[in-house]
Coordinates of C-alpha atoms in Angstrom, one line a residue:
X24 CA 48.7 100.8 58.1
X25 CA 45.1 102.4 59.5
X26 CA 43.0 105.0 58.3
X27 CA 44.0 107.6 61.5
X28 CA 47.8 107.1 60.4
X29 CA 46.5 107.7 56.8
X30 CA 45.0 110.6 57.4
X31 CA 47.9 112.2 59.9
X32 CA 50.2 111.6 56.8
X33 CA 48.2 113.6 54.8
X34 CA 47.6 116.7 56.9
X35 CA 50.9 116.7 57.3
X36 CA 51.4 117.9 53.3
X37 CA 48.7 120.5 53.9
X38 CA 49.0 123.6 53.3
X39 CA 49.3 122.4 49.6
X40 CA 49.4 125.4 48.0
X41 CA 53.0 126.8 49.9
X42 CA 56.0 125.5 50.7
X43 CA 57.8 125.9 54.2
X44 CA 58.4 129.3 55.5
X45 CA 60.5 131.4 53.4
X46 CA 60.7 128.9 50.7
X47 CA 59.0 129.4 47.0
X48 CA 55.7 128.4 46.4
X49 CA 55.3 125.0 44.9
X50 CA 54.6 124.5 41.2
X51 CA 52.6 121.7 39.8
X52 CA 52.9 120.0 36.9
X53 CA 50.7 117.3 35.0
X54 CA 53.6 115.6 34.3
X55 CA 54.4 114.6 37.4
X56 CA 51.0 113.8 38.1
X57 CA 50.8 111.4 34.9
X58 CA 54.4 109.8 35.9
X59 CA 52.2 108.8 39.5
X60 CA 49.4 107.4 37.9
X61 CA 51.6 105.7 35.0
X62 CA 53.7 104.0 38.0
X63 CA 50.3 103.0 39.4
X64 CA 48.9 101.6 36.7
X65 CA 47.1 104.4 35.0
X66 CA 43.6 103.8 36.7
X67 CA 42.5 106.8 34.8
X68 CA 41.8 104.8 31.4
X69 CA 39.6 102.9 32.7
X70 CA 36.7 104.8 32.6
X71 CA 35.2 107.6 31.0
X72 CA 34.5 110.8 32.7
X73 CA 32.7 114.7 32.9
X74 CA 34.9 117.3 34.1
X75 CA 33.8 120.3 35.6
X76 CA 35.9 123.4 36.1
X77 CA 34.6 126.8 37.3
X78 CA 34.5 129.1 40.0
X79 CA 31.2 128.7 42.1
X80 CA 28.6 125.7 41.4
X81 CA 31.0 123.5 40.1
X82 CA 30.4 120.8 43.4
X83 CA 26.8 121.5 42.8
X84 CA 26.3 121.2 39.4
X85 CA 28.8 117.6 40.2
X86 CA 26.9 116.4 42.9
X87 CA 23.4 116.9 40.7
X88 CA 24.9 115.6 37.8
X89 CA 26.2 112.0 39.5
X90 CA 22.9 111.9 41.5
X91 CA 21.4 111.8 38.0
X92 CA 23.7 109.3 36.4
X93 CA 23.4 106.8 39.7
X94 CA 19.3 107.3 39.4
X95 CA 19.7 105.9 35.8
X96 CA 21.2 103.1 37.2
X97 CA 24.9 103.3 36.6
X98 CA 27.9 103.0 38.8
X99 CA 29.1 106.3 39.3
X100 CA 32.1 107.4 40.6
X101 CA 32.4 111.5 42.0
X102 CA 35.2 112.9 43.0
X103 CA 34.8 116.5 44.8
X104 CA 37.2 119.4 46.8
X105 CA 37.4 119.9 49.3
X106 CA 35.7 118.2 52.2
X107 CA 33.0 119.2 55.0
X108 CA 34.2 117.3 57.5
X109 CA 36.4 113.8 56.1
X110 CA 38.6 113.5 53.2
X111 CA 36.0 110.4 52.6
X112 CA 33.3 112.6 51.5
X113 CA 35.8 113.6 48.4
X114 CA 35.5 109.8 46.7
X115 CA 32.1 108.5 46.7
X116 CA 30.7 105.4 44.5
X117 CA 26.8 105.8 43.9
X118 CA 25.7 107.2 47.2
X119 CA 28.4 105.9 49.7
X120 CA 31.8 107.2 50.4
X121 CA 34.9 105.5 50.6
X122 CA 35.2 103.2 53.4
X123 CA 38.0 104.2 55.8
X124 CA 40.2 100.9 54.8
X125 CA 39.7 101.4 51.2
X126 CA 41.0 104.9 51.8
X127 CA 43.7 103.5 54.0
X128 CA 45.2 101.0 51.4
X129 CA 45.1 103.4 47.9
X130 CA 46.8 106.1 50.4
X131 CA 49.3 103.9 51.3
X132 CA 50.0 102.0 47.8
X133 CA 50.3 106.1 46.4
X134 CA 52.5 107.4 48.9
X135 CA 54.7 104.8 48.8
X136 CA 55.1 104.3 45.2
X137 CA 55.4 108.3 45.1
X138 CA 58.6 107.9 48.0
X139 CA 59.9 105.4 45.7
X140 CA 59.9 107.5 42.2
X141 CA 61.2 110.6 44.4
X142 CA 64.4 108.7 45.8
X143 CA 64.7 106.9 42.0
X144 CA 64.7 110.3 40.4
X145 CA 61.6 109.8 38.8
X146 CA 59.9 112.7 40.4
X147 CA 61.3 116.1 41.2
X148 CA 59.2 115.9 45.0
X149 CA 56.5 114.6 46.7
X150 CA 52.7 114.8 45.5
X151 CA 50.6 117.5 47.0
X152 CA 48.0 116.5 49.3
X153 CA 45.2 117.3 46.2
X154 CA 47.2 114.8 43.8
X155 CA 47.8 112.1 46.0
X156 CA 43.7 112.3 46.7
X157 CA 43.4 112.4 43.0
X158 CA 45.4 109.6 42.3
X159 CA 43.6 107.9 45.0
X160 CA 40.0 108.2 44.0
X161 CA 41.4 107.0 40.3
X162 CA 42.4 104.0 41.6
X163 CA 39.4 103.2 43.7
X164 CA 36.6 104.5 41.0
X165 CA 39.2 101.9 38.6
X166 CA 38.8 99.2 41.7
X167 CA 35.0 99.5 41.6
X168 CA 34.5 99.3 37.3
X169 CA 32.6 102.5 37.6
X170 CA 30.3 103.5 34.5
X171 CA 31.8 107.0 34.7
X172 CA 33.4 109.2 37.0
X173 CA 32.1 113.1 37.6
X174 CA 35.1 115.0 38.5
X175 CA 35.4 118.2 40.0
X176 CA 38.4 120.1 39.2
X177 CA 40.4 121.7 42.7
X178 CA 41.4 125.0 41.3
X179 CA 41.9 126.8 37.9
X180 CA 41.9 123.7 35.5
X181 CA 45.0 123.7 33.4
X182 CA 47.5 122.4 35.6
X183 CA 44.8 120.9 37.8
X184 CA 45.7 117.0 38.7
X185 CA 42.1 116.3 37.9
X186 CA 42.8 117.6 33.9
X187 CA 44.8 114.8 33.2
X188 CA 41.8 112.8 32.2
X189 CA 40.5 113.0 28.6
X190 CA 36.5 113.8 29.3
X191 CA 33.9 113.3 27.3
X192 CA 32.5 116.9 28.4
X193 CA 33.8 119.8 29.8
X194 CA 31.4 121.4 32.1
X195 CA 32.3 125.9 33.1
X196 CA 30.4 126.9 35.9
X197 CA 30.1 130.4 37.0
X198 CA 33.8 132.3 36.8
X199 CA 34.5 135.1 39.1
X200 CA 37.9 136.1 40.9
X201 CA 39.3 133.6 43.1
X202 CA 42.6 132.3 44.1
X203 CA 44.0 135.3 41.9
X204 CA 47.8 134.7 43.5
X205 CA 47.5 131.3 41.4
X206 CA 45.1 131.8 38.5
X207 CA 45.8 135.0 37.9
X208 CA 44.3 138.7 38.7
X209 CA 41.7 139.1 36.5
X210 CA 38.5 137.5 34.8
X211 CA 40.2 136.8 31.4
X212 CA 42.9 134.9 33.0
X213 CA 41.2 133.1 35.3
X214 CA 38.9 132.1 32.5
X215 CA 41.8 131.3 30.7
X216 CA 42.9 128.7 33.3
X217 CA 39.6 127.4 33.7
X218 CA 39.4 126.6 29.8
X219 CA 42.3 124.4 30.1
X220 CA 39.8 121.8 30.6
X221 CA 38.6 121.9 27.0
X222 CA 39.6 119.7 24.4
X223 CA 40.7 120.3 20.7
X224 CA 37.6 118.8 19.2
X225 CA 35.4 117.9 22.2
X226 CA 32.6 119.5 24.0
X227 CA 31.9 122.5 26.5
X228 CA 28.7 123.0 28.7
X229 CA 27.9 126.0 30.0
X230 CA 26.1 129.3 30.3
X231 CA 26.1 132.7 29.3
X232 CA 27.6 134.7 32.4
X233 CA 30.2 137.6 32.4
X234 CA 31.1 139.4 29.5
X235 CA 35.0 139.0 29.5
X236 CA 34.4 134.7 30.5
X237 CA 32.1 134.5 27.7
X238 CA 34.6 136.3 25.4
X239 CA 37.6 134.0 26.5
X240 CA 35.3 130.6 26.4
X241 CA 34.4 131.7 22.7
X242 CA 37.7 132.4 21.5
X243 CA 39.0 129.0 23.3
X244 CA 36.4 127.2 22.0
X245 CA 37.1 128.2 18.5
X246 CA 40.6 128.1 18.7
X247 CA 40.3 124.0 19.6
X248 CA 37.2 123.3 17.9
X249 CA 35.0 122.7 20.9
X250 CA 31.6 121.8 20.3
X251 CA 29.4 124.7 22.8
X252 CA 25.9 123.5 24.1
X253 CA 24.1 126.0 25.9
X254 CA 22.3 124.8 29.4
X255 CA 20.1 128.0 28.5
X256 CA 17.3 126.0 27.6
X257 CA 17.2 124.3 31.1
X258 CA 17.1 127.6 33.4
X259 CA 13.7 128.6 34.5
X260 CA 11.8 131.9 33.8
X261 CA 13.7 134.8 35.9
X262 CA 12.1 134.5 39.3
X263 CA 10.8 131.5 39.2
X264 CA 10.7 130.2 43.1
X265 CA 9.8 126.6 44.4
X266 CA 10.1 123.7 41.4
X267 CA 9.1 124.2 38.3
X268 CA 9.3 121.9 34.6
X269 CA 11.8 121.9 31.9
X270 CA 11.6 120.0 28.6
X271 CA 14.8 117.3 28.3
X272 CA 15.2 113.8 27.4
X273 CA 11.8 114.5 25.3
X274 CA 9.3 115.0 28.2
X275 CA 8.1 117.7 30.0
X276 CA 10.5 116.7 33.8
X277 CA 9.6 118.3 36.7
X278 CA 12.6 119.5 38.7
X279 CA 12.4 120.2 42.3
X280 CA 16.3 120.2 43.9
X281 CA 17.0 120.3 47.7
X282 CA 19.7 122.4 46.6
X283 CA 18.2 125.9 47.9
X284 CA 18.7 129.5 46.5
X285 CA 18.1 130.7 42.9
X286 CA 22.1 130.3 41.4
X287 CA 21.3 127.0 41.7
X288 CA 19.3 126.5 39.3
X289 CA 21.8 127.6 36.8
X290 CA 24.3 124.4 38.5
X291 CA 20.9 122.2 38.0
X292 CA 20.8 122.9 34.4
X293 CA 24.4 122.3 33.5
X294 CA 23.9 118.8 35.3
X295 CA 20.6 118.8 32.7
X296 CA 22.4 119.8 30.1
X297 CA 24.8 117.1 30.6
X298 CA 22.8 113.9 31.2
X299 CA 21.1 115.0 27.5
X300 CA 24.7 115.5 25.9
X301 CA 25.5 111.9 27.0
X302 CA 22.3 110.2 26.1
X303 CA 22.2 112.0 22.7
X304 CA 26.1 111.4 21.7
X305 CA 27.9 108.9 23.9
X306 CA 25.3 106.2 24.5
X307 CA 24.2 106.6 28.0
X308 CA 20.5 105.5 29.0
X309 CA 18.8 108.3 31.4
X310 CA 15.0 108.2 31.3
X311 CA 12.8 111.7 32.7
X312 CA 12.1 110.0 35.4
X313 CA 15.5 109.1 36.3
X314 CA 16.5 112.4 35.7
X315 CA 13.5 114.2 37.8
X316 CA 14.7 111.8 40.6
X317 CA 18.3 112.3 40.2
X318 CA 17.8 115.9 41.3
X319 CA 15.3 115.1 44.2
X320 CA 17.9 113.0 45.8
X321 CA 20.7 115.5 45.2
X322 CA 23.2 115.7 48.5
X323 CA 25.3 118.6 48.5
X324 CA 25.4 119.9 52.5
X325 CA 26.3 123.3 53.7
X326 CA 24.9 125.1 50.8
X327 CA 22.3 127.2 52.4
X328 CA 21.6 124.0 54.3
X329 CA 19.1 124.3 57.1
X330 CA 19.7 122.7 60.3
X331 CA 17.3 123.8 63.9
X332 CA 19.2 123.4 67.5
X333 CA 17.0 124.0 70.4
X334 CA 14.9 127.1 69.2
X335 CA 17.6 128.2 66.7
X336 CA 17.6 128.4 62.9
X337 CA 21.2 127.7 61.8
X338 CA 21.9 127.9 58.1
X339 CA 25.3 126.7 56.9
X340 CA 26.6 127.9 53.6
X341 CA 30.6 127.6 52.6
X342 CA 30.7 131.1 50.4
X343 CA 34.1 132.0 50.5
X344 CA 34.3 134.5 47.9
X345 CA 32.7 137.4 47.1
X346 CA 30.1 135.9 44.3
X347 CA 29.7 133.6 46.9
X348 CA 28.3 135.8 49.1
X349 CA 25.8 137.7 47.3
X350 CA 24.4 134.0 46.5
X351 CA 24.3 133.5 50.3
X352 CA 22.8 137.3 50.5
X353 CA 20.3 136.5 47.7
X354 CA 19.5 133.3 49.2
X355 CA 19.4 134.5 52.7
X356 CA 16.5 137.0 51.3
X357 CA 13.0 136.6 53.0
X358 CA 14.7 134.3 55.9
X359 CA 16.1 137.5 57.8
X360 CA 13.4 139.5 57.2
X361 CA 10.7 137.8 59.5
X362 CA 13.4 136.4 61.5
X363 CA 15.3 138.0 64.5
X364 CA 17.4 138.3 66.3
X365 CA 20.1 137.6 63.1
X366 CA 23.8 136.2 64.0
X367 CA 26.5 135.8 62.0
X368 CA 29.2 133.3 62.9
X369 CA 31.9 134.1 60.4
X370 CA 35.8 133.4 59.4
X371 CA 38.1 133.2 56.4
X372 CA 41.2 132.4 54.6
X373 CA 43.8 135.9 54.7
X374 CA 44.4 135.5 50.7
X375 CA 39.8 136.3 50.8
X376 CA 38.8 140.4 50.3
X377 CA 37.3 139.7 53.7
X378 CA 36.7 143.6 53.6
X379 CA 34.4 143.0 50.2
X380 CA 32.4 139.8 52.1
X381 CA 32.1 141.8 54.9
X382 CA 30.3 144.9 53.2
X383 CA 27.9 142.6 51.6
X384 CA 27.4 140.2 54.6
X385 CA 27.6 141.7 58.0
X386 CA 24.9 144.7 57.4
X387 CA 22.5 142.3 56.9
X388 CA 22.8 140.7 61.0
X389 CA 22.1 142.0 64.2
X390 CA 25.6 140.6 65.6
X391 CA 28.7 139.0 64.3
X392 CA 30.6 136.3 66.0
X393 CA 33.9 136.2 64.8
X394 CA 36.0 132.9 65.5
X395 CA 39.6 131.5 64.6
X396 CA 39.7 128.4 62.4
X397 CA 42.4 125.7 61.8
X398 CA 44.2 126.2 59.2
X399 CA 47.7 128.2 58.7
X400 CA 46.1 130.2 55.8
X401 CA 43.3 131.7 58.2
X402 CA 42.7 135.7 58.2
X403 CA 43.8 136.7 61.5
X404 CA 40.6 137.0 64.5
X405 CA 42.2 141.0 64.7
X406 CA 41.8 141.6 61.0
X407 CA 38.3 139.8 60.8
X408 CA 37.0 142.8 63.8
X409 CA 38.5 145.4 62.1
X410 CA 35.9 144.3 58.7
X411 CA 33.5 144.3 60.9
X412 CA 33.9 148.0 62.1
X413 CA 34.0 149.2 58.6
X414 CA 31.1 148.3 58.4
X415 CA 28.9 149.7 61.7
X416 CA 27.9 145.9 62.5
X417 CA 28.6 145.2 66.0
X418 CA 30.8 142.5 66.6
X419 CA 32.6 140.3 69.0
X420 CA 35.5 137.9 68.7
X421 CA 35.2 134.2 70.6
X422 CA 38.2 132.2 71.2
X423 CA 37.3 129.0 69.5
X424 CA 34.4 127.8 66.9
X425 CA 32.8 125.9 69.6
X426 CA 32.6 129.1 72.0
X427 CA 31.1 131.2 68.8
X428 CA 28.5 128.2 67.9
X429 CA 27.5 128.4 71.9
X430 CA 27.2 132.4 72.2
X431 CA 25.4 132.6 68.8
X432 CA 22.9 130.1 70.6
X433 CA 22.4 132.4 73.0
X434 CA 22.4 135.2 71.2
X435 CA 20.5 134.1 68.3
X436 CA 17.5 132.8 71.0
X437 CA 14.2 131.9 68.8
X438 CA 15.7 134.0 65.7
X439 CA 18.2 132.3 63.1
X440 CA 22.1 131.9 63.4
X441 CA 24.3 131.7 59.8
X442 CA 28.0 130.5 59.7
X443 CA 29.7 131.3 56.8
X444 CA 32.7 132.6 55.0
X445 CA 35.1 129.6 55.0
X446 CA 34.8 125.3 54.8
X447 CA 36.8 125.0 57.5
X448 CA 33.9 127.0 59.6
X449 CA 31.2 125.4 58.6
X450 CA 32.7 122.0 58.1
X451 CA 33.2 122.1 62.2
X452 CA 29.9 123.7 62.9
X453 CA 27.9 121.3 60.7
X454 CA 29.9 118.6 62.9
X455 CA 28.6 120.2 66.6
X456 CA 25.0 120.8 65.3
X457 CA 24.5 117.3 63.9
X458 CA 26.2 115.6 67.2
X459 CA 23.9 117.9 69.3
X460 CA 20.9 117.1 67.7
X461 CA 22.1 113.4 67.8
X462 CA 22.1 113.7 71.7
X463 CA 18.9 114.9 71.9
X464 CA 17.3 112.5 69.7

């Protein structure tokens, strides 16, 4: 079977998170997940791995951390959620992603044996589109003998397909609310679900953030033993701007990540604090220079990635949440203010506060492009408008992405244009920008 039929059978499970149309919401369970990869052959023994859970920066602090590991010269396997603009980019080896006929032939050999335990009774339904991926990259990271795999959890972390592995370090990112209809409606439980991850005896990297997450972290951690290292050492002095040097590995390392905006170099010293954890305790060779050129070559697009079309400054970044957009705010700072005009290409998912992203967003433009995306979870074009009333910025809907990436061009003329608010928006903006800079190369 090809990679096109491949990838129409998998859209076809999306939206994962809902059933059809008046019909409960699905449930997962690991269970099910570990009777697919036990029929499969259990790829996930066969390596070790890093797990990585969290709200925002958990792809970052991935991305940096497996650029690290493949600088040191191992085979690394990273798996990440969701994708820009091919499920491929999800399942990389090293720096290369899955080739289309390696995806092709793991989605097939997965779906099929997942048909065949759903008419045998050995599962209750078919796999979601995130476990059948999950199961996927398992098998090819087991196909390739990877050193380790960095994996980022989807959502939440307890029931997460990704948690059935046992990792040798659990990695919390940033918590903040998110997804609240699944992980619940406040910071506590989200937390809660986030520390699923952990392991009765293992060990949990991360860093001192809100109040109530660092409460439910401790108490977690106690309650199962967990071993806590702080990443605190490897954060830079409050404001520090442009690289800078952190002590690790025993030398002074420079650190200078492509990766722009200051919350990111809280994700760079998780990925720090990680690469330390596994030389000092589970054997792994990284030397400072690997790890200094690990975090040059870090590729993680469409966070507050800059990209020029014609005599327009785009900047892509996927904050989809609120947090997420005061990093894109704070990021943003010093761009806007010597730039104009400023235009705002923007859309979201309905289950978003759009009202909260727009508040702390759209004041800071001259114009905001609303546009519709594709996907049946999208806040409606109407809804999107009326945000951007509350908050006195003017405002204009266009009927497609591709009509709001072509009137922000126009309308952003020698100043800088900024699409945000949802993956699927900047995942198809990202793809016109680099296939108009392509034809004029």
């Amino acid at each position: 079977m090809s990679y096109a039929a491949a990838i129409d059978q998998l859209n076809a499970l999306a939206p994962e998170l809902y059933g059809k149309p008046g019909m409960p919401r699905r449930k997962f369970s690991l269970a099910e997940v570990r009777t697919l990869l036990d029929a499969v052959g259990d790829p996930q023994l066969g390596f070790p791995s890093v797990l990585i859970a969290g709200t925002n920066g958990k792809g970052s602090t991935a991305a940096t951390l497996a650029s690290v590991l493949t600088a040191g010269g191992m085979r690394c396997g990273l798996y990440t959620s969701p994708h820009l603009e091919r499920p491929n980019e999800r399942i990389r080896v090293g720096r290369e992603e899955i080739a289309d006929d390696a995806f092709a032939r793991l989605y097939f050999r997965v779906h099929d044996m997942a048909q065949e335990l759903v008419l045998q009774g050995g599962l209750p339904q078919l796999p979601s589109y995130f476990e059948i991926l999950t199961a996927l990259a398992f098998l090819y990271f087991a196909e390739r003998k990877i050193d380790i795999a960095v994996l980022e959890v989807g959502m939440g972390g307890r029931l997460d397909a990704t948690n059935v592995v046992t990792p040798l370090l659990s990695i919390i990112t940033d918590i903040s609310l998110d997804h609240m209809e699944w992980l619940g409606t406040t910071i506590p439980a989200i937390t809660r679900e986030k520390a699923g991850i952990l392991r009765r005896g293992g060990t949990m990297i991360t860093l001192p953030q809100h109040p109530e997450a660092n409460q439910v972290l401790g108490e977690v951690a106690e309650e199962l033993d967990v071993r806590v290292v702080s990443a605190v050492p490897f954060v830079p002095a409050p404001g520090t701007r442009g690289p800078y040097s952190i002590e690790a590995l025993g030398a002074t390392v420079p650190v200078e990540s492509p990766l722009a905006g200051a919350h990111q170099q809280r994700n760079v010293a998780l990925a720090i604090a990680a690469a330390a954890e596994l030389v000092a305790n589970h054997g792994f060779f990284i030397t400072p220079a690997a790890l200094e050129e690990g975090i040059r070559g870090t590729s993680w697009p469409g966070r507050l990635e800059r990209l020029a079309n014609s005599d327009v400054e785009w900047i892509l970044d996927v904050a989809h949440n609120p947090a997420g957009a005061w990093a894109l705010r704070a990021g943003l700072h010093g761009i806007l203010e010597v730039r104009s005009p400023r235009v705002l290409v923007f859309s979201c998912l309905r289950d978003k506060p759009i009202a909260e992203m727009a508040q702390i967003l759209f004041p800071l433009f001259d114009q905001v492009i609303v546009a519709p995306i594709h996907t049946a979870r999208a806040a409606a074009v109407d809804e999107l408008l009326a945000a951007a009333r509350a908050t006195g910025t003017p405002a204009i809907a266009a009927e497609s992405v591709v009509g709001a990436v072509r009137s922000a061009q126009s309308r952003a003329a020698s100043g800088v244009a900024v699409a945000s608010g949802s993956v699927y928006l900047v995942g198809e903006v990202r793809t016109m920008l680099l296939a108009a800079k392509s034809e004029s190369s």
